[in-house]
XYZ file of N, CA and C in Angstrom:
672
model
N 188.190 102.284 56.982
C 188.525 101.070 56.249
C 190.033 100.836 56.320
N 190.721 99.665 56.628
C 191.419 99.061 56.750
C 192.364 98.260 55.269
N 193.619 99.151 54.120
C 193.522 98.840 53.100
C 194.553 97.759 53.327
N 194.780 96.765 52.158
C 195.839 95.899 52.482
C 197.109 95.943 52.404
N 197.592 96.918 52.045
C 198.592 97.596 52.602
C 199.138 97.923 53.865
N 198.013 98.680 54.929
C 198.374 99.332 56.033
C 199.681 98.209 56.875
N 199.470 97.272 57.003
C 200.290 96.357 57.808
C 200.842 95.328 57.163
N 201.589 95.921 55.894
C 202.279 95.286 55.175
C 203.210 95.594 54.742
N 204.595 94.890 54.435
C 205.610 95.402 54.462
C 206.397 94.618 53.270
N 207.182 95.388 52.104
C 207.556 94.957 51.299
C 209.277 94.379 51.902
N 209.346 94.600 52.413
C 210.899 94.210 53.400
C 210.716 92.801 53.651
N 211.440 92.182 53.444
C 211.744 91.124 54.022
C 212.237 90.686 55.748
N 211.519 89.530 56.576
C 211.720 89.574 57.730
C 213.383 89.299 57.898
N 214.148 90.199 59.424
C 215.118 89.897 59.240
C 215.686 88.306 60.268
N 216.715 88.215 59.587
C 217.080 86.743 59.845
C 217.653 86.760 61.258
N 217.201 86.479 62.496
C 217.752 86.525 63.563
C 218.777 85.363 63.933
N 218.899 84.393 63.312
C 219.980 83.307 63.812
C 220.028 82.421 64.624
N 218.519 82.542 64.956
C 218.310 81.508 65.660
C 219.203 80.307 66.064
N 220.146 79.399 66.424
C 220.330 78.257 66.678
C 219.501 77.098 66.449
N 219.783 76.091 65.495
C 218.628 74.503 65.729
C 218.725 74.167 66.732
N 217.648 74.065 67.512
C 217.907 73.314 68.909
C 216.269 72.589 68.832
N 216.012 71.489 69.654
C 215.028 70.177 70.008
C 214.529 71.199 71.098
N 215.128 71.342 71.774
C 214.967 71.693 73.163
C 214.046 73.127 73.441
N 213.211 73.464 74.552
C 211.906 74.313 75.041
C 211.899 74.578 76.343
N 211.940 75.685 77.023
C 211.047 75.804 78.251
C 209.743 76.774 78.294
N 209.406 76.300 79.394
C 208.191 76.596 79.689
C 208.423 78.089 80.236
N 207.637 79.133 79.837
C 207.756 80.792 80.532
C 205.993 80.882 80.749
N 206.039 81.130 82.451
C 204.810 81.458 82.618
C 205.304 83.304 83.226
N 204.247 83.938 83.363
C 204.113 85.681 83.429
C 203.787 85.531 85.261
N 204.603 86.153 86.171
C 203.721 86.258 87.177
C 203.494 87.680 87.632
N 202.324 88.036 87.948
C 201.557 88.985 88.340
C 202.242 89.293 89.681
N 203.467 90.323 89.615
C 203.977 90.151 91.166
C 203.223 90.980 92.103
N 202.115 91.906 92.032
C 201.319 92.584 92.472
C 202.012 93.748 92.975
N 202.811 94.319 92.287
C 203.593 95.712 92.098
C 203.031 96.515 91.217
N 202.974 97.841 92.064
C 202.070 98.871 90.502
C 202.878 100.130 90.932
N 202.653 100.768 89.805
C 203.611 102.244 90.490
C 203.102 102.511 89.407
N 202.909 104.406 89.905
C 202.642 105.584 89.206
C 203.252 106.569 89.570
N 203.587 107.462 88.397
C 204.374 108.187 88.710
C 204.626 108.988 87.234
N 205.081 110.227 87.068
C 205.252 111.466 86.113
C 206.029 110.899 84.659
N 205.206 110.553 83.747
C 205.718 110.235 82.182
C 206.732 111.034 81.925
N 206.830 112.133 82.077
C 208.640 113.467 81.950
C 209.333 112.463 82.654
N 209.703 111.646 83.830
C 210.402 111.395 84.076
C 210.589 110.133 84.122
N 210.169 109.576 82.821
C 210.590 108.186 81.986
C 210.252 108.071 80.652
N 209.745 109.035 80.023
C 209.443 108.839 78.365
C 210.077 110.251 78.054
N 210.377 110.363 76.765
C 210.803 111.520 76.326
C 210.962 111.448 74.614
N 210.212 112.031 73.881
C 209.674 113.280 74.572
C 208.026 113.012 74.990
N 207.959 114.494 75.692
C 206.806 114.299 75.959
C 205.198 114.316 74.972
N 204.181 113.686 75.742
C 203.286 113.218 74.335
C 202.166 114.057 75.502
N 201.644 115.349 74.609
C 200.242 116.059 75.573
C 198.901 114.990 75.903
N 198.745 114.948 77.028
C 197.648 113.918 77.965
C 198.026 112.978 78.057
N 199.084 112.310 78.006
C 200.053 111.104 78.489
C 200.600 111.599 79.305
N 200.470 111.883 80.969
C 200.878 112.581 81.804
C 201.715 111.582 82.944
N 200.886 110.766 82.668
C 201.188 109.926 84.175
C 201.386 108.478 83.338
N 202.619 107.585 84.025
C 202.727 106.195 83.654
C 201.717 105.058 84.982
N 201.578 104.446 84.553
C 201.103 103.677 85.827
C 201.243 101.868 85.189
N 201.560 101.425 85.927
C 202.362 100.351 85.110
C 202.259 99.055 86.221
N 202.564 97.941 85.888
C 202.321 96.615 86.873
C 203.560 96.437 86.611
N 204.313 95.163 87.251
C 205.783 94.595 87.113
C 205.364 93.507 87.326
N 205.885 92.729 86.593
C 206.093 90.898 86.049
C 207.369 90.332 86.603
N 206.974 89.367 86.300
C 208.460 88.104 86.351
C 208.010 87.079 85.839
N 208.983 86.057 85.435
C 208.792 85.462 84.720
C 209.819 84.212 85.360
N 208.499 83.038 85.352
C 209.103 81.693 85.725
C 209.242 80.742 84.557
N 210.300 80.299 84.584
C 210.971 79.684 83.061
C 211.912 78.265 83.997
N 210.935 77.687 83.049
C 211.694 76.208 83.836
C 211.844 75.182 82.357
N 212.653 74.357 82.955
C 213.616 73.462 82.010
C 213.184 72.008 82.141
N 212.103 71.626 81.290
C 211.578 70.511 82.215
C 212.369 69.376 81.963
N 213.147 69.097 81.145
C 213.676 67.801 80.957
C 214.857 67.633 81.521
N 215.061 69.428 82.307
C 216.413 69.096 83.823
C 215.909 69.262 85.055
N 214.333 69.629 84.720
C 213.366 69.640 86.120
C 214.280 71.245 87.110
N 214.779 71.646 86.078
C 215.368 72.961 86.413
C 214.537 74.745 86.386
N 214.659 75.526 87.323
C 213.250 76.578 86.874
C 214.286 77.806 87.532
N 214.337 78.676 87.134
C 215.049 80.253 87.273
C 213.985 81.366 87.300
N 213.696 82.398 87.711
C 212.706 83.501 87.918
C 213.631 84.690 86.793
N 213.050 85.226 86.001
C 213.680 86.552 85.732
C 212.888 87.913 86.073
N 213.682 88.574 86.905
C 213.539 89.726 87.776
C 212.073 89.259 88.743
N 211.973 90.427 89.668
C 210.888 89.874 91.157
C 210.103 91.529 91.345
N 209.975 91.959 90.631
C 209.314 93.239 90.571
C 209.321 94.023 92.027
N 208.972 94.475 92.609
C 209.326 95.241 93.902
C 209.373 94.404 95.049
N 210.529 94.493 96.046
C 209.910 93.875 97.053
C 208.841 94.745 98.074
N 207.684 93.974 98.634
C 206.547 94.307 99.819
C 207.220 95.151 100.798
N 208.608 95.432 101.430
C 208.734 95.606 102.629
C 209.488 97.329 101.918
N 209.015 97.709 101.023
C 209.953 98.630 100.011
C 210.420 99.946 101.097
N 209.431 100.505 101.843
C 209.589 101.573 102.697
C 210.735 101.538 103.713
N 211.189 100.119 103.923
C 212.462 99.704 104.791
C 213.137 99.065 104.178
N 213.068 97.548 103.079
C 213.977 97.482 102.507
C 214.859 97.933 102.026
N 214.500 98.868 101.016
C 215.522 99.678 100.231
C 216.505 100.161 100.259
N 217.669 100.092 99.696
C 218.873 101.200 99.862
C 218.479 102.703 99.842
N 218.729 103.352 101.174
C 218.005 104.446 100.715
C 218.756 105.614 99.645
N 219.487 105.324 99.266
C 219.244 106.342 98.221
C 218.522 105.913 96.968
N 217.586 104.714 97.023
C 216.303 104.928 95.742
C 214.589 104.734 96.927
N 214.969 104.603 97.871
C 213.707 104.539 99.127
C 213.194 105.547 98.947
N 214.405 107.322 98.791
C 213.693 108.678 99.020
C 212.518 108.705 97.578
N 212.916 107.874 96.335
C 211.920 108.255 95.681
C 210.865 107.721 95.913
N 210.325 106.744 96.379
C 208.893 106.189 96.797
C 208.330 106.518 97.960
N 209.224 107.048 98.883
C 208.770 107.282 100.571
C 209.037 108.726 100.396
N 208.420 109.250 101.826
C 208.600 110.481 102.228
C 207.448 111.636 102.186
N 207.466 112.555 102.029
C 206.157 113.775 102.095
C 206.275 113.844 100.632
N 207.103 114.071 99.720
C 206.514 113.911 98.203
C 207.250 112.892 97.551
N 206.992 111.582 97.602
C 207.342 110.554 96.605
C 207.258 110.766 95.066
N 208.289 110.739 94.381
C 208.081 110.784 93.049
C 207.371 109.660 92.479
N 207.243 108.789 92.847
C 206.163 107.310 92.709
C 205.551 107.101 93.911
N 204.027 106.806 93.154
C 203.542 106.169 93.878
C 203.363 104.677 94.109
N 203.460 103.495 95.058
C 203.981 102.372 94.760
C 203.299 101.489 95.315
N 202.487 100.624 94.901
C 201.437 99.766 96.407
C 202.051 98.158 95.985
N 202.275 97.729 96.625
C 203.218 96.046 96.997
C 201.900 95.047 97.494
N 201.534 93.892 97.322
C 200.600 93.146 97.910
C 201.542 92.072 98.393
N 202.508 91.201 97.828
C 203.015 90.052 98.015
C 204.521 90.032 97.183
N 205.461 89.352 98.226
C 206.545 89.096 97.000
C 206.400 87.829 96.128
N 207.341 87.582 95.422
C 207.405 86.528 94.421
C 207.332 85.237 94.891
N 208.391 84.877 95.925
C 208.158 84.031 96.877
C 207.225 83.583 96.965
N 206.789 84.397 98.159
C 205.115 83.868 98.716
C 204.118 83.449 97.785
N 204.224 84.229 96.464
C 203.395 83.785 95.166
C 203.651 82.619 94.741
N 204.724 81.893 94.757
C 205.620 80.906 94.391
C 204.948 79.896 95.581
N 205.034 79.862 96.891
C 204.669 78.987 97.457
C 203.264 78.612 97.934
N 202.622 80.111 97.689
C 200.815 79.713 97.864
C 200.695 78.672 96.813
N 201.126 79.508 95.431
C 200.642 78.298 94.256
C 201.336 77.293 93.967
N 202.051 76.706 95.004
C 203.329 75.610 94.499
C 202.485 74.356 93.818
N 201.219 74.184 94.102
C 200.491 73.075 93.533
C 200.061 73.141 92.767
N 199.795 74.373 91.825
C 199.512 74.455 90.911
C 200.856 74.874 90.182
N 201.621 75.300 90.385
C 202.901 75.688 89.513
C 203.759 74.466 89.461
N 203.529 73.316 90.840
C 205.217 72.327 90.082
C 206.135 73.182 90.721
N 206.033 74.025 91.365
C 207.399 74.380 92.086
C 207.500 75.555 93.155
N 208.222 75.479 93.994
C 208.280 76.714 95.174
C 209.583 77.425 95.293
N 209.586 78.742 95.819
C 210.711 79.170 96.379
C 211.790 78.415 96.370
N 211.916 77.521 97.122
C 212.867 76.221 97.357
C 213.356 75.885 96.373
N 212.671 75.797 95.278
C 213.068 74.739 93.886
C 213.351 75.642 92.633
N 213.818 77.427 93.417
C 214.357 78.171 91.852
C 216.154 78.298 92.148
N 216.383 77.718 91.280
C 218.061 77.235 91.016
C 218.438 78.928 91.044
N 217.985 79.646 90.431
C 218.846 81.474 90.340
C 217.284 82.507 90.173
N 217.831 83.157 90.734
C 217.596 84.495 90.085
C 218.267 85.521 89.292
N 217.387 85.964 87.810
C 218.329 86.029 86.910
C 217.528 87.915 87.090
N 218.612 88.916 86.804
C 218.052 90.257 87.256
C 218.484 91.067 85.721
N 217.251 91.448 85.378
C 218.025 91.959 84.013
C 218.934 93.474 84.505
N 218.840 94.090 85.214
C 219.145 95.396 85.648
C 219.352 95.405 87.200
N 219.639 96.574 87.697
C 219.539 97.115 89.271
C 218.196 97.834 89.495
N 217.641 98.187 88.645
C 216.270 99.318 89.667
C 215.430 98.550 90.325
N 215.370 99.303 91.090
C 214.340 98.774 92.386
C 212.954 97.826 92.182
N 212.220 98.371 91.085
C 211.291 97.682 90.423
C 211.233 96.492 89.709
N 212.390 96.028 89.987
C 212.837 94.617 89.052
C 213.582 93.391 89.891
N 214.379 94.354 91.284
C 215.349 93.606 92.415
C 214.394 92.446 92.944
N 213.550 92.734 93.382
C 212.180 92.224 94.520
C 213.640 91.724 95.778
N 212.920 90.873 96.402
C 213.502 90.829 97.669
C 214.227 89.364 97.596
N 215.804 89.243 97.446
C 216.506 87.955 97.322
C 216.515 87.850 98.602
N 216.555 88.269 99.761
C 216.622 87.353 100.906
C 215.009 86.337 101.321
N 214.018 86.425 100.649
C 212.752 85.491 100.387
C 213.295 84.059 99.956
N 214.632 84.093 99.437
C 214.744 82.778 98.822
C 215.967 81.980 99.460
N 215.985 80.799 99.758
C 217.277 80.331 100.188
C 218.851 80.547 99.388
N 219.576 80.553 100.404
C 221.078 80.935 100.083
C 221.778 79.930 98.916
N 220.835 78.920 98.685
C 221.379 78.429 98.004
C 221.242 78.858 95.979
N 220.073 79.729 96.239
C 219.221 80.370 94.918
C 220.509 81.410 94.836
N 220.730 81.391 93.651
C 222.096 82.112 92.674
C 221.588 83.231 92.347
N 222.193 84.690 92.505
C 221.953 85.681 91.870
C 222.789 85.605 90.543
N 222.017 86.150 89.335
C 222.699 86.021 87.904
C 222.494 87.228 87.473
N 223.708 88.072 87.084
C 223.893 89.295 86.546
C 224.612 89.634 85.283
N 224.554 90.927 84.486
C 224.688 90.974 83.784
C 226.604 91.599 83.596
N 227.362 91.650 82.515
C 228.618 92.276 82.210
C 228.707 93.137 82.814
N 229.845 93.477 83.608
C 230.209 94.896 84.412
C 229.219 95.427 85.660
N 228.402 94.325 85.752
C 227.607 94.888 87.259
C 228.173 94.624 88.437
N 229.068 93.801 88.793
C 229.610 93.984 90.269
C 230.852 95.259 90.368
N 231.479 95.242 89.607
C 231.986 96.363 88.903
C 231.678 97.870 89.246
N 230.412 97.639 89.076
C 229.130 98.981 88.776
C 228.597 99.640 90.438
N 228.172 98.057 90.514
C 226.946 98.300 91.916
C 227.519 97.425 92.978
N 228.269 97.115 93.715
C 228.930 96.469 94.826
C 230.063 97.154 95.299
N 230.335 96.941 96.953
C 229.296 96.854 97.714
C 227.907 97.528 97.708
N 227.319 96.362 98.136
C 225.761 97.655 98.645
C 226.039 98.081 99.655
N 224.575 98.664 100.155
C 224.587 99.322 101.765
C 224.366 98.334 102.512
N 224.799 98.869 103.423
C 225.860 99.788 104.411
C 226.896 100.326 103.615
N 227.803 98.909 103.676
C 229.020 98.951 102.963
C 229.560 99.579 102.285
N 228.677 100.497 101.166
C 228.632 101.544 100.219
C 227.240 102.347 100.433
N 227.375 103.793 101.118
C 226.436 104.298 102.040
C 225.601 104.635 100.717
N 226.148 104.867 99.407
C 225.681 105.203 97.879
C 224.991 104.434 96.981
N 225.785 103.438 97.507
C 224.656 102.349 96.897
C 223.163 102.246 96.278
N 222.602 101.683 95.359
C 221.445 101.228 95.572
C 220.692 100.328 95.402
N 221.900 99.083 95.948
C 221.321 97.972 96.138
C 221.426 97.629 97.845
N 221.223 96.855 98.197
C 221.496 96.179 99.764
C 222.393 94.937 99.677
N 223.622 95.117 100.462
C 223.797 94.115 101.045
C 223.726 92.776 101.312
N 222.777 92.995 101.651
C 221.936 91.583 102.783
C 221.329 90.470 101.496
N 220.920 91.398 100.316
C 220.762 90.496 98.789
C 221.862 89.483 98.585
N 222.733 90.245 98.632
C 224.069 89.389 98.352
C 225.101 88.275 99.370
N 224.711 88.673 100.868
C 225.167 88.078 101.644
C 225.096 86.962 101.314
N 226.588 85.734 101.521
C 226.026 84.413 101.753
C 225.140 83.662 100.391
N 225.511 84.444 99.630
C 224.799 84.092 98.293
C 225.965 83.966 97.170
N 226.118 83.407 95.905
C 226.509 83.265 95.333
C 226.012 84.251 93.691
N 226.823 85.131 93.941
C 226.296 86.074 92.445
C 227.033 86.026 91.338
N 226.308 85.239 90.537
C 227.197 85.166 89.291
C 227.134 85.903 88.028
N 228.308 86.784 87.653
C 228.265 87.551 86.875
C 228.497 87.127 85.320
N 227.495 86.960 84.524
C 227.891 86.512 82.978
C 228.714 87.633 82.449
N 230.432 86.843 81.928
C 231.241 88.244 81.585
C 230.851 88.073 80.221
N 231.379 89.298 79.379
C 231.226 89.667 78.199
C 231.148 88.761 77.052
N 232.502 87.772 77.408
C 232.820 86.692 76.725
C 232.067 85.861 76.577
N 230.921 85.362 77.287
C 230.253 83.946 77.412
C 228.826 84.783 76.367
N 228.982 85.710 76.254
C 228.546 86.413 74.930
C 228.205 85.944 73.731
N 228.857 84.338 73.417
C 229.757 83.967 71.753
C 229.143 84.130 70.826
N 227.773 84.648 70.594
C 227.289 84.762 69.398
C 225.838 86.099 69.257
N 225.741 85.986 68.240
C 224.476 86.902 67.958
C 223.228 86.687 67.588
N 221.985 86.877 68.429
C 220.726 86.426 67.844
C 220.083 87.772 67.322
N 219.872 87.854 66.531
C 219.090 89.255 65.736
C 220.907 90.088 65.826
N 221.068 91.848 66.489
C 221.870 92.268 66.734
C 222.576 92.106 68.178
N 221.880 90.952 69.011
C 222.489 91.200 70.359
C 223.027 89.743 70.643
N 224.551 89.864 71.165
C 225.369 89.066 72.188
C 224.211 88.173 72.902
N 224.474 86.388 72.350
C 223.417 85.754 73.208
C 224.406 84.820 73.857
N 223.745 84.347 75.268
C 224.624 83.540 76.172
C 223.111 82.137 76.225
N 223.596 81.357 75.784
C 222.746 79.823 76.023
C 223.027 79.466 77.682
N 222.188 79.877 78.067
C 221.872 79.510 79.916
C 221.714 78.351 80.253
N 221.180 77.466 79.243
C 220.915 75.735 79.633
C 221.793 75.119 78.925
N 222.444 75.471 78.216
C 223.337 74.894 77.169
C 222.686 73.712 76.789
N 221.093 74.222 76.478
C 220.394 73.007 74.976
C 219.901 73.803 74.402
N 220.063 75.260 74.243
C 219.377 75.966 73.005
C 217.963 76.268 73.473
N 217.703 76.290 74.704
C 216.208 76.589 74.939
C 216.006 77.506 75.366
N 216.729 78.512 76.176
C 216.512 79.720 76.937
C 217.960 80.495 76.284
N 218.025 81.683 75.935
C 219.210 82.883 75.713
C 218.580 84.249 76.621
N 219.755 84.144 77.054
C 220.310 85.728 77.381
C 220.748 86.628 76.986
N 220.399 87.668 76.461
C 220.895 88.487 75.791
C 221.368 89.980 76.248
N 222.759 90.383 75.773
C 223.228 91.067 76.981
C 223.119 92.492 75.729
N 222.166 93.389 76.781
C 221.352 94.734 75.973
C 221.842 95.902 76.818
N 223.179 96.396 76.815
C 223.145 97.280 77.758
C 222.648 98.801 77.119
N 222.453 99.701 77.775
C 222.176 100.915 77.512
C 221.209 101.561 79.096
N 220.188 101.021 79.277
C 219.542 101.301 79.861
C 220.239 101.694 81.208
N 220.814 100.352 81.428
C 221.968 100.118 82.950
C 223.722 99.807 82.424
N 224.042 99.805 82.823
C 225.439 98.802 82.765
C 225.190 97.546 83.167
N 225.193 96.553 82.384
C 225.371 94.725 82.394
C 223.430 94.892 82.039
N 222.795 95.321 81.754
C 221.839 95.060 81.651
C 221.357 93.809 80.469
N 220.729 92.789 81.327
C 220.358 91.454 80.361
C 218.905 91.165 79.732
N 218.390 90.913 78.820
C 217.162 90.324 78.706
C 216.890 89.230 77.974
């Protein structure tokens, strides 16, 4: 039995600060068809007995601005070509005779983007940025899928952090070829100006409909 108590809380909700704003976009979930499995010790802690293994899907998320007919992707979950794409110093963990993940790719974001362009209202072609909350591999997907004119958007202290890629920086573990010829724009600290709940929010459309919120810990510049 279920008393009325259990999920009740004498606390009051806290006041996050929302901004008044008119303004909305649309966030649809896409299924980027990325899955990986791989050893719970070496992403949860502590450990929980028979919770051994994580196995997990990766999303993105298409968020468009309809009254600027404007649409941005946040993060692209793995790219398909992962066994060669990759910078290899994060390749050795998915490839090789013992991969610490296991990782199966069907399609990038892209291609998802342009099979369903008739049902979505929009393609490859028509995403103004890609917005990356972090660097891991599972979140990069593949920016050369999209034209040079699609903006990489990053978080405080990441070019800083992670640039050059490879080649260029044999340590790296990003690529290069992401960034070539592309325009990466780094949100600095400052464009920060306020707080929604406890975290630094940056208004991305400047109508109050979409925030960024800059959460580091996980990575350096890490955004969500």
């Amino acid at each position: 039995d279920w008393s009325s108590d259990v999920c009740s809380s004498d606390l009051p909700a806290p006041n996050l600060n929302f901004p008044s704003s008119s303004s909305t976009v649309i966030v649809r979930i896409i299924n980027t068809t990325s899955y990986i499995k791989g050893s719970a010790q070496l992403i949860l802690d502590p450990h929980i007995p028979g919770h051994d293994e994580v196995d997990c899907p990766c999303f993105s998320f298409l968020i468009t601005n309809a009254r600027e007919s404007r649409h941005v992707l946040f993060d692209l979950g793995l790219r398909k070509d992962f066994e060669t794409g990759l910078a290899p110093t994060v390749r050795k963990w998915i490839t090789g005779d013992k991969p610490v993940f296991k990782v199966n790719v069907e399609r990038n974001v892209a291609d998802i983007l342009d099979e369903d362009s008739a049902k979505l209202g929009t393609s490859s072609k028509d995403i103004e940025a890609v917005i990356w909350s972090h660097h891991h591999w599972d979140h990069i997907g593949d920016m050369m899928t999209f034209p040079s004119k699609t903006e990489l958007v990053v978080g405080p202290g990441f070019k800083a952090q992670y640039l050059p890629g490879y080649p260029k920086n044999p340590e790296s573990p990003l690529c290069e070829a992401d960034f070539e010829g592309r325009n990466v724009r780094e949100i600095d600290a400052s464009s920060f100006s306020f707080k929604i709940g406890q975290f630094p929010a940056f208004d991305y459309f400047g109508d109050g409909s979409f925030y960024l919120l800059h959460s580091p810990g996980h990575t350096v510049g890490h955004i969500c």
